[in-house]
Coordinates of C-alpha atoms and ligand atoms in Angstrom, one line a residue:
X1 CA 25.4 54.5 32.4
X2 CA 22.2 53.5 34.3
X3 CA 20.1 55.5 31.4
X4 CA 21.8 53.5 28.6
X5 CA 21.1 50.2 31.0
X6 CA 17.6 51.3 31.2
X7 CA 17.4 51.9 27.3
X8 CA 19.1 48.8 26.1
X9 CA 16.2 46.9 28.8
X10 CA 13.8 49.1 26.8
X11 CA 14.4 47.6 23.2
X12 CA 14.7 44.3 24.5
X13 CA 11.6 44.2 25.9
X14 CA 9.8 46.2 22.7
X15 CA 12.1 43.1 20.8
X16 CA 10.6 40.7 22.8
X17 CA 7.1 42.0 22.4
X18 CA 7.2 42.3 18.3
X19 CA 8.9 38.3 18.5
X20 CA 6.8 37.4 20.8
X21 CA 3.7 38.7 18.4
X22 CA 5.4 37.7 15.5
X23 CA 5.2 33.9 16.7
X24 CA 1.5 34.2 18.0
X25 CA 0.3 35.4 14.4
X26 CA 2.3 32.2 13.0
X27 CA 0.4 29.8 15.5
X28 CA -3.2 31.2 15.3
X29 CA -3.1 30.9 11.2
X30 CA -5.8 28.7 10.1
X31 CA -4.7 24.9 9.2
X32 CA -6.6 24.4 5.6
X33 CA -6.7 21.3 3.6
X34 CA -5.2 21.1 0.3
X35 CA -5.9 17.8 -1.8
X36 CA -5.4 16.5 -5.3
X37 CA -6.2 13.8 -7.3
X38 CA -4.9 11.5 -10.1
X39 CA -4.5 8.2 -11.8
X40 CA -1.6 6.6 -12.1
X41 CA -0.2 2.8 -10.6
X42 CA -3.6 1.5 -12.6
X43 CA -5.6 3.5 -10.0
X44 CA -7.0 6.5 -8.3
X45 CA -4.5 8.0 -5.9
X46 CA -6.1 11.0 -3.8
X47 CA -3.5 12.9 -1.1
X48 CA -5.2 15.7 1.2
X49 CA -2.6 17.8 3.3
X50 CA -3.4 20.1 6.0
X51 CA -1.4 23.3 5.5
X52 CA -1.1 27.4 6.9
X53 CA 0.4 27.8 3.4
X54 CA -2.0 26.2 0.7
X55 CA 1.3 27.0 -2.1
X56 CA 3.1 24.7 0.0
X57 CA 1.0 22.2 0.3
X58 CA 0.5 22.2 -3.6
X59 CA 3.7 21.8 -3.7
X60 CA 4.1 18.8 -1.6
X61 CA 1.4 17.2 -3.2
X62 CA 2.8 17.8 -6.6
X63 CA 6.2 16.7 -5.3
X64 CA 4.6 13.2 -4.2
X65 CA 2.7 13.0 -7.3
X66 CA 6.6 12.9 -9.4
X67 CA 7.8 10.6 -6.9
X68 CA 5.1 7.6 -7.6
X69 CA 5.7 8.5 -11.3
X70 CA 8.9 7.3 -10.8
X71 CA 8.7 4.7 -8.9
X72 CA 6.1 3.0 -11.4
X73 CA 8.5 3.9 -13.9
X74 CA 11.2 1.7 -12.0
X75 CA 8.4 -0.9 -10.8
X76 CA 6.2 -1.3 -13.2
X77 CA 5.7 -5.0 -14.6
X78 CA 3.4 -3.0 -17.8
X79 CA 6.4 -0.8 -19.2
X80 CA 9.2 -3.2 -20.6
X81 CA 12.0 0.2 -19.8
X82 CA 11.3 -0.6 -16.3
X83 CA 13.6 -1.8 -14.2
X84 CA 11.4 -4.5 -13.8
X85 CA 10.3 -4.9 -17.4
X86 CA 14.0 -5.1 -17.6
X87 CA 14.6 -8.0 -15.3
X88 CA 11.8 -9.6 -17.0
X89 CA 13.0 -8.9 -20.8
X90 CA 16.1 -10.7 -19.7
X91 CA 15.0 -13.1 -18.0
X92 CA 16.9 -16.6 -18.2
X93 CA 19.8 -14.5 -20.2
X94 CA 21.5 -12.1 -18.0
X95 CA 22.0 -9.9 -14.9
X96 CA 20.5 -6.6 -15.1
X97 CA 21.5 -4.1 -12.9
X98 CA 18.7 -1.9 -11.3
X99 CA 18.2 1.3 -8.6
X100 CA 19.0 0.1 -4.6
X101 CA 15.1 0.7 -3.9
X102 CA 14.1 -1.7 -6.6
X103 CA 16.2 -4.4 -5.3
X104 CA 14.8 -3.7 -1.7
X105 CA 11.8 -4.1 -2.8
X106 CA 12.0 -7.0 -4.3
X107 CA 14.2 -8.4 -1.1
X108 CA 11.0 -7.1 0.8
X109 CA 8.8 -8.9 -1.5
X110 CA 10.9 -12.6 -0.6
X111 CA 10.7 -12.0 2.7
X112 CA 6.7 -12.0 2.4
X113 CA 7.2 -15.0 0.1
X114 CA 9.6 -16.9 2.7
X115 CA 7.1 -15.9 5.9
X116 CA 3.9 -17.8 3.9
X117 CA 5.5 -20.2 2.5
X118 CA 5.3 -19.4 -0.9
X119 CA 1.9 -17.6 -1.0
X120 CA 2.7 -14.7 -1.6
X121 CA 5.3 -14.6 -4.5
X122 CA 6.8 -12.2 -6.5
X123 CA 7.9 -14.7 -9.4
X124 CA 3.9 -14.8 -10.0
X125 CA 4.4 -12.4 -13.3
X126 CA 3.8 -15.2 -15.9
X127 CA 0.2 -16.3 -14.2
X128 CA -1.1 -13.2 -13.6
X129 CA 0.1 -12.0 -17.6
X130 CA -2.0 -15.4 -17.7
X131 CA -5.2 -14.2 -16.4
X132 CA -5.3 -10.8 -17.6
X133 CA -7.2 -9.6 -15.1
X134 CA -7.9 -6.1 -15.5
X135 CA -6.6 -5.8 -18.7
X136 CA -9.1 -6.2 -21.8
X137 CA -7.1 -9.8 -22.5
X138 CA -8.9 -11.1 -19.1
X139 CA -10.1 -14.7 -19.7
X140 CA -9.8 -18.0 -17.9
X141 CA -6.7 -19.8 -19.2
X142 CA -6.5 -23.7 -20.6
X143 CA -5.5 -26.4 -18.1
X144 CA -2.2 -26.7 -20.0
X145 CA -1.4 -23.0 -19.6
X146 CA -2.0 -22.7 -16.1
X147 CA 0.5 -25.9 -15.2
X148 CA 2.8 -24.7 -18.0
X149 CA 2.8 -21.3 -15.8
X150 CA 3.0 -23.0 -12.6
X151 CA 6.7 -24.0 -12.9
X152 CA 7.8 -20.5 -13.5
X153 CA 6.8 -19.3 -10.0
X154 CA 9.2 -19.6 -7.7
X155 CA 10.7 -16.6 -5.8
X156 CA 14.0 -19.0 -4.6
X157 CA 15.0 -18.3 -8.8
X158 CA 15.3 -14.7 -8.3
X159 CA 19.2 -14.6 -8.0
X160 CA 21.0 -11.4 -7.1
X161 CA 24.7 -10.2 -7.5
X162 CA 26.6 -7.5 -6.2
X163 CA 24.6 -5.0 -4.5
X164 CA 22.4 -4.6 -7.1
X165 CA 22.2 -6.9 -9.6
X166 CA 19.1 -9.3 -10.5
X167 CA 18.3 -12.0 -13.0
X168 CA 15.6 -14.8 -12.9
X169 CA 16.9 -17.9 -13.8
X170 CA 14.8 -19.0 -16.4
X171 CA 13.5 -17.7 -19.5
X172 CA 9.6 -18.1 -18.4
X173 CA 9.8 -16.5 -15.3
X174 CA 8.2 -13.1 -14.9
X175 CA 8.4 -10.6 -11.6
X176 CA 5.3 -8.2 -10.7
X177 CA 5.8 -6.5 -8.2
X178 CA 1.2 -5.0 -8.0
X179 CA 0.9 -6.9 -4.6
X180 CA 3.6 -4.6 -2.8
X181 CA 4.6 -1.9 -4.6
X182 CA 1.5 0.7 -3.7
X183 CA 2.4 0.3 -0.4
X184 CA 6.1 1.5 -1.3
X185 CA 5.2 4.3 -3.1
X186 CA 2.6 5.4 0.0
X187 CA 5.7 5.0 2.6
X188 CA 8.0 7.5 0.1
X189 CA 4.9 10.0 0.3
X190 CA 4.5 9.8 3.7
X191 CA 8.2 10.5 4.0
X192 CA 8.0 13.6 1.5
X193 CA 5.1 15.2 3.4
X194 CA 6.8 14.4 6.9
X195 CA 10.2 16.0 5.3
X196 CA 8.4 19.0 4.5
X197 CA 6.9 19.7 7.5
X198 CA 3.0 18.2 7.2
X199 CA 2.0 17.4 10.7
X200 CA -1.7 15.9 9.3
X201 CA -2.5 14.4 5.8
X202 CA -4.4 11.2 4.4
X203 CA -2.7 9.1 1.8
X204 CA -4.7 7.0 -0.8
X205 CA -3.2 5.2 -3.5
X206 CA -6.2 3.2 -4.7
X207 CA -7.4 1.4 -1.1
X208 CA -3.9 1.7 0.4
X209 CA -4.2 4.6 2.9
X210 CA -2.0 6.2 5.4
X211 CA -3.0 8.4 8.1
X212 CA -0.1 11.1 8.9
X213 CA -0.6 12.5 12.5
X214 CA -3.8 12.9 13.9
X215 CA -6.6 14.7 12.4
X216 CA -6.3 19.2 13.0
X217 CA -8.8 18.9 16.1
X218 CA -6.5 16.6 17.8
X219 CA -8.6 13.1 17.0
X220 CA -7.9 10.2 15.7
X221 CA -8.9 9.7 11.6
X222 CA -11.3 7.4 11.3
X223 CA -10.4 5.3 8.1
X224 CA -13.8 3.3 6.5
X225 CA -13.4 -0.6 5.8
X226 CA -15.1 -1.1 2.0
X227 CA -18.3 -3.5 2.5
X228 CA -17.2 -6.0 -0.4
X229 CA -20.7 -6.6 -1.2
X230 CA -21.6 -3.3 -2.0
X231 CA -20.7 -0.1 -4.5
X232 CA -16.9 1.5 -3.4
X233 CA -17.5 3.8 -0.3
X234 CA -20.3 2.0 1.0
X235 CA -18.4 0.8 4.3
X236 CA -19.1 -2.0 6.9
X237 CA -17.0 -0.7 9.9
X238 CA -15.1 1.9 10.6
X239 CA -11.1 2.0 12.3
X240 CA -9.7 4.6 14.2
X241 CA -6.2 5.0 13.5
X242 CA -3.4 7.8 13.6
X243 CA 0.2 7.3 12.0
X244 CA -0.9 4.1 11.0
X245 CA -1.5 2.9 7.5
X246 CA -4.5 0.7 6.5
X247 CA -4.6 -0.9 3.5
X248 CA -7.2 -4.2 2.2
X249 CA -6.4 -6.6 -0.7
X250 CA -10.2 -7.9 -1.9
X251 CA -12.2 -9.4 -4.8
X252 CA -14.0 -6.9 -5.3
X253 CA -12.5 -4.7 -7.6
X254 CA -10.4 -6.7 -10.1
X255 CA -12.3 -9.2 -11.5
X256 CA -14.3 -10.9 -13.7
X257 CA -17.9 -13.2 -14.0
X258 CA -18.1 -16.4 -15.9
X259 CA -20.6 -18.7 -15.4
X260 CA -21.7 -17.3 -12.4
X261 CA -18.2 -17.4 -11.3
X262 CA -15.8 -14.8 -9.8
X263 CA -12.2 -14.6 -11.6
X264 CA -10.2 -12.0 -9.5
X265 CA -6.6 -11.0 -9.5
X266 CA -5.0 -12.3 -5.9
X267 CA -3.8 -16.0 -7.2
X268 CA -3.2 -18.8 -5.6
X269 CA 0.7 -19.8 -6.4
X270 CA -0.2 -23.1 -5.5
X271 CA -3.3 -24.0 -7.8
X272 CA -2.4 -21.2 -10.7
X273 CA -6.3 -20.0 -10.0
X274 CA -7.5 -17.1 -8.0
X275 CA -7.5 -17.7 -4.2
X276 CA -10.6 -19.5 -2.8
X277 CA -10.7 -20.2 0.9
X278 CA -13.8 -18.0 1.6
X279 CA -12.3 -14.9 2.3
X280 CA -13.1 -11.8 0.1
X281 CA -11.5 -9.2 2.0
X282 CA -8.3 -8.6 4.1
X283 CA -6.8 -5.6 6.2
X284 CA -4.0 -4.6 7.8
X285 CA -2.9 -2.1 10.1
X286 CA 0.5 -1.5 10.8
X287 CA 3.5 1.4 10.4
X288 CA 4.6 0.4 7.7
X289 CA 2.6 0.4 4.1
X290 CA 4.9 -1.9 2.3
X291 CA 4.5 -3.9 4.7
X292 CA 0.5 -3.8 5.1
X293 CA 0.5 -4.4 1.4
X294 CA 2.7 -7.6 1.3
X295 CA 0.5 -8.6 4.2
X296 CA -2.8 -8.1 2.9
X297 CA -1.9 -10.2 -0.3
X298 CA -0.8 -12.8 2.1
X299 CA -3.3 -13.2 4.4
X300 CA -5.4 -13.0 1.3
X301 CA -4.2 -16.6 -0.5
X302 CA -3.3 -18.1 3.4
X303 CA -7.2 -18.4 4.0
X304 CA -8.4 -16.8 7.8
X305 CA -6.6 -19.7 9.9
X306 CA -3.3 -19.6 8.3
X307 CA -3.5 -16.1 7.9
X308 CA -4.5 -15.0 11.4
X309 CA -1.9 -17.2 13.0
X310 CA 0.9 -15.1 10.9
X311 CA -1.0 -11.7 11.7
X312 CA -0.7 -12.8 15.8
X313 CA 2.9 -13.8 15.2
X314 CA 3.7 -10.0 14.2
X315 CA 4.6 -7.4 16.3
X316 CA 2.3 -3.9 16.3
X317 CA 0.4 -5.5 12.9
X318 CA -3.5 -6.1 13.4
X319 CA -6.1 -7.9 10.8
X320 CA -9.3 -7.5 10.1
X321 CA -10.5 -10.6 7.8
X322 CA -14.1 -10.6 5.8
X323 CA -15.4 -13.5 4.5
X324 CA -18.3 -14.6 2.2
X325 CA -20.6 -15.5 4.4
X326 CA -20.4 -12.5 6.3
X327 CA -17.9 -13.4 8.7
X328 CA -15.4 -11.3 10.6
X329 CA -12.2 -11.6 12.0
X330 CA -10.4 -9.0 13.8
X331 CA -7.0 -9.6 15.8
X332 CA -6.3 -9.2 19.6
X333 CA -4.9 -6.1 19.3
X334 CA -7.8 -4.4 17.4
X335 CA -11.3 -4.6 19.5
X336 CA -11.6 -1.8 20.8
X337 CA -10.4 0.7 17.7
X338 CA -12.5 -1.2 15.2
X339 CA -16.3 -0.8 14.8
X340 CA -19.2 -2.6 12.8
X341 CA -21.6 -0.2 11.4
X342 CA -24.0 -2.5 9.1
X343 CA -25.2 -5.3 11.6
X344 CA -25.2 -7.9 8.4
X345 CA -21.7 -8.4 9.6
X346 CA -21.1 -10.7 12.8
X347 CA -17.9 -10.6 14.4
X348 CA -16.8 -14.2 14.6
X349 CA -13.6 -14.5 17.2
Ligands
FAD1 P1 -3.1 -6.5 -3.8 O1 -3.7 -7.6 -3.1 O2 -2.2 -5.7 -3.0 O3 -2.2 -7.1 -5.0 C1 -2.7 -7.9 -6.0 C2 -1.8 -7.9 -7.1 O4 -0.6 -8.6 -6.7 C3 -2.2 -8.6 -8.4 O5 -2.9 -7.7 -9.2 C4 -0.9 -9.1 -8.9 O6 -0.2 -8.0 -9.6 C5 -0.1 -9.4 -7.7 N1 -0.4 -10.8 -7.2 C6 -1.4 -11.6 -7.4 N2 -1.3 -12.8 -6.7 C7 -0.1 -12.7 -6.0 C8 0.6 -13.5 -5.1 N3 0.1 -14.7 -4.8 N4 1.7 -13.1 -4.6 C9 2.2 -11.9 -4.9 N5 1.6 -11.0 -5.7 C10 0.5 -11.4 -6.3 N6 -2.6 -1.5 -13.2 C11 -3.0 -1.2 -14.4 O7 -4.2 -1.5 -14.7 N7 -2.2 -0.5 -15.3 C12 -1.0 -0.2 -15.0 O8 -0.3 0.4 -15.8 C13 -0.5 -0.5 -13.7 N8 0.8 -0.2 -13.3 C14 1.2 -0.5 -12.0 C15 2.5 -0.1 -11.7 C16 3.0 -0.3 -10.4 C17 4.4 0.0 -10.0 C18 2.1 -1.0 -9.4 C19 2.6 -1.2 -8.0 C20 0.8 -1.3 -9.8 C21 0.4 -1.1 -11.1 N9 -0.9 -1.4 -11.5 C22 -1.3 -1.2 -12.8 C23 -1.9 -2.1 -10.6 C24 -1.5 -3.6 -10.4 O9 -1.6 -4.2 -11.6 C25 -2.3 -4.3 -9.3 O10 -3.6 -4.5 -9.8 C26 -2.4 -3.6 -8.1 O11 -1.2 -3.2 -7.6 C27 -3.2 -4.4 -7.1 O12 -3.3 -3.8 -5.9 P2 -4.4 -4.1 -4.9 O13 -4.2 -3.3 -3.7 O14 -5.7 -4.1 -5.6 O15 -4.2 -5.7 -4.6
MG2 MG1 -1.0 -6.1 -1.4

């Protein structure tokens, strides 16, 4: 009895052992990075997963990739099968009933119009079809056009039914969803890649970034803030950020000169022309990325006082506001994570 004791101990402890290896060979494989690139949502979207198994992390990756396909097949104000391009087909004529996400989104977006007033708005469709800009139809509309397009923006005519049904009430108005949506698509990614297990990966969908963890080593990622002045990647200061999401709105990339002047795509619902308060860049930091992108639009048309006021109102959200003179603005909660690198830049508050 005491020899079969003795031999049962024996294989546990061999059992033990070859588990006990078994798990150790798991932990010391190398974490790689995996990362692929494409261009969809009218821009370069770049994910980078760090992975033990590189198939897996292709996989996730190609995963996410299907999942913003389908949301800017739902979302998109270009495609007229959209859920979107639905709404906006029948506008003034009747309900159209869409998926839950897109009518949370656009419930999202309504908040963001109610909490500035009206500057950001979701109803903006018809001015921004207006301005074009982007598009190869880009040019600066007639007087006439613009107040003829100023009456159809107006979030408080988006009217719902049921659970999900939408219609806009009048035959003019036009939904576009570009100021929020991005951030959307880089919260379901970020959900995808936590779902399958990725404890570090960087998320960029065109200037809308989310950090996922912290970086392999244990550090925080250190996420650049684009100097608007210069060529893309040429940063002025840099933000140290884990599980946080980053995301600037600026003039620097949609746009177009006449006469000396800048025509970008962040308009002002209240003039029917491109925001001009002096500010040419806006970020936000927060958890959320839907939220950081309804945000930086915002704080984009509110102008730095406005806008900072809102930022400081928010819970766990942070700013950092560029202007065209140089100027920056950072909120309270930011100093010490957020760092000037070109000296050009003078920290204002
Ligand atoms: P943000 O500041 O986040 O947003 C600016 C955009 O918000 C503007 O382009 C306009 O769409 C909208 N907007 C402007 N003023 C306001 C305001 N006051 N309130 C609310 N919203 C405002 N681009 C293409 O070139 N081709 C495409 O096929 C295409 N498809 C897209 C599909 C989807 C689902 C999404 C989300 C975007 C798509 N885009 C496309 C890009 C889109 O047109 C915007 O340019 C982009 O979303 C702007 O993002 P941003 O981060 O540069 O600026
Ligand atoms: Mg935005």
């Amino acid at each position: 009895r005491i020899k079969m004791k003795n031999k049962i101990l024996k294989y546990s402890i061999l059992a033990a052992i070859i588990i006990l290896s078994i798990v150790q060979v798991g932990c010391t494989k190398e974490l790689q990075m995996v990362s692929d690139s494409t261009y969809m949502l009218g821009t370069y979207l770049q994910l980078s997963v760090w992975t033990t198994n590189k198939q897996e992390g292709m996989d996730t990756i190609k995963s996410s990739f299907e999942r913003i396909k389908e949301i800017e097949n739902k979302m998109s104000t270009n495609l007229d099968e959209s859920e979107i391009g639905q709404i906006n087909l029948n506008a003034g004529k009747t309900y159209v009933e869409v998926s839950e996400e897109t009518v949370d989104i656009i419930e999202r977006a309504i908040h963001y119009a109610e909490l500035t007033n009206g500057a950001f708005d979701p109803a903006i469709g018809k001015l921004v079809k207006l301005w074009g800009i982007g598009t190869e139809n880009e040019r600066i509309p007639t007087q006439d056009e613009i107040q003829n397009a100023l009456q159809f923006v107006d979030y408080q005519k988006i009217e719902f039914q049921g659970d999900n049904k939408v219609k806009l009430s009048e035959a003019d108005m036009r939904i576009d969803l570009g100021g929020i949506a991005k951030g959307y698509a880089a919260d379901e990614v970020t959900k995808i890649m936590k779902n399958k297990g990725i404890k570090h990966a960087i998320i960029n969908l065109g200037g809308n970034v989310v950090t996922l963890g912290k970086k392999a080593d244990g550090t925080s990622w250190k996420v650049g803030i684009q100097d608007p002045f210069e060529p893309t990647g040429t940063h002025m200061g840099v933000i140290e950020v884990y599980d946080q999401t980053v995301v600037t709105s600026g003039n620097y990339e949609r746009y177009f000169m006449a006469d000396d002047k800048r025509y970008h795509h962040i308009i002002d619902p209240k003039t029917g022309y491109p925001a001009e308060n002096g500010i040419i860049s806006a970020t936000i930091i927060t958890n959320s990325s839907t939220d950081a992108d309804g945000l930086s639009t915002s704080i984009y048309v509110l102008g730095v006082e406005k806008g900072m006021q809102l930022i400081e109102s928010l819970e766990n959200v942070e700013c950092i506001i560029i202007t065209e003179d140089k100027k920056v603005y950072t909120s309270t909660g930011l100093t010490e994570r957020f760092q000037i690198i070109d000296s050009s830049f003078q920290i204002e508050n």
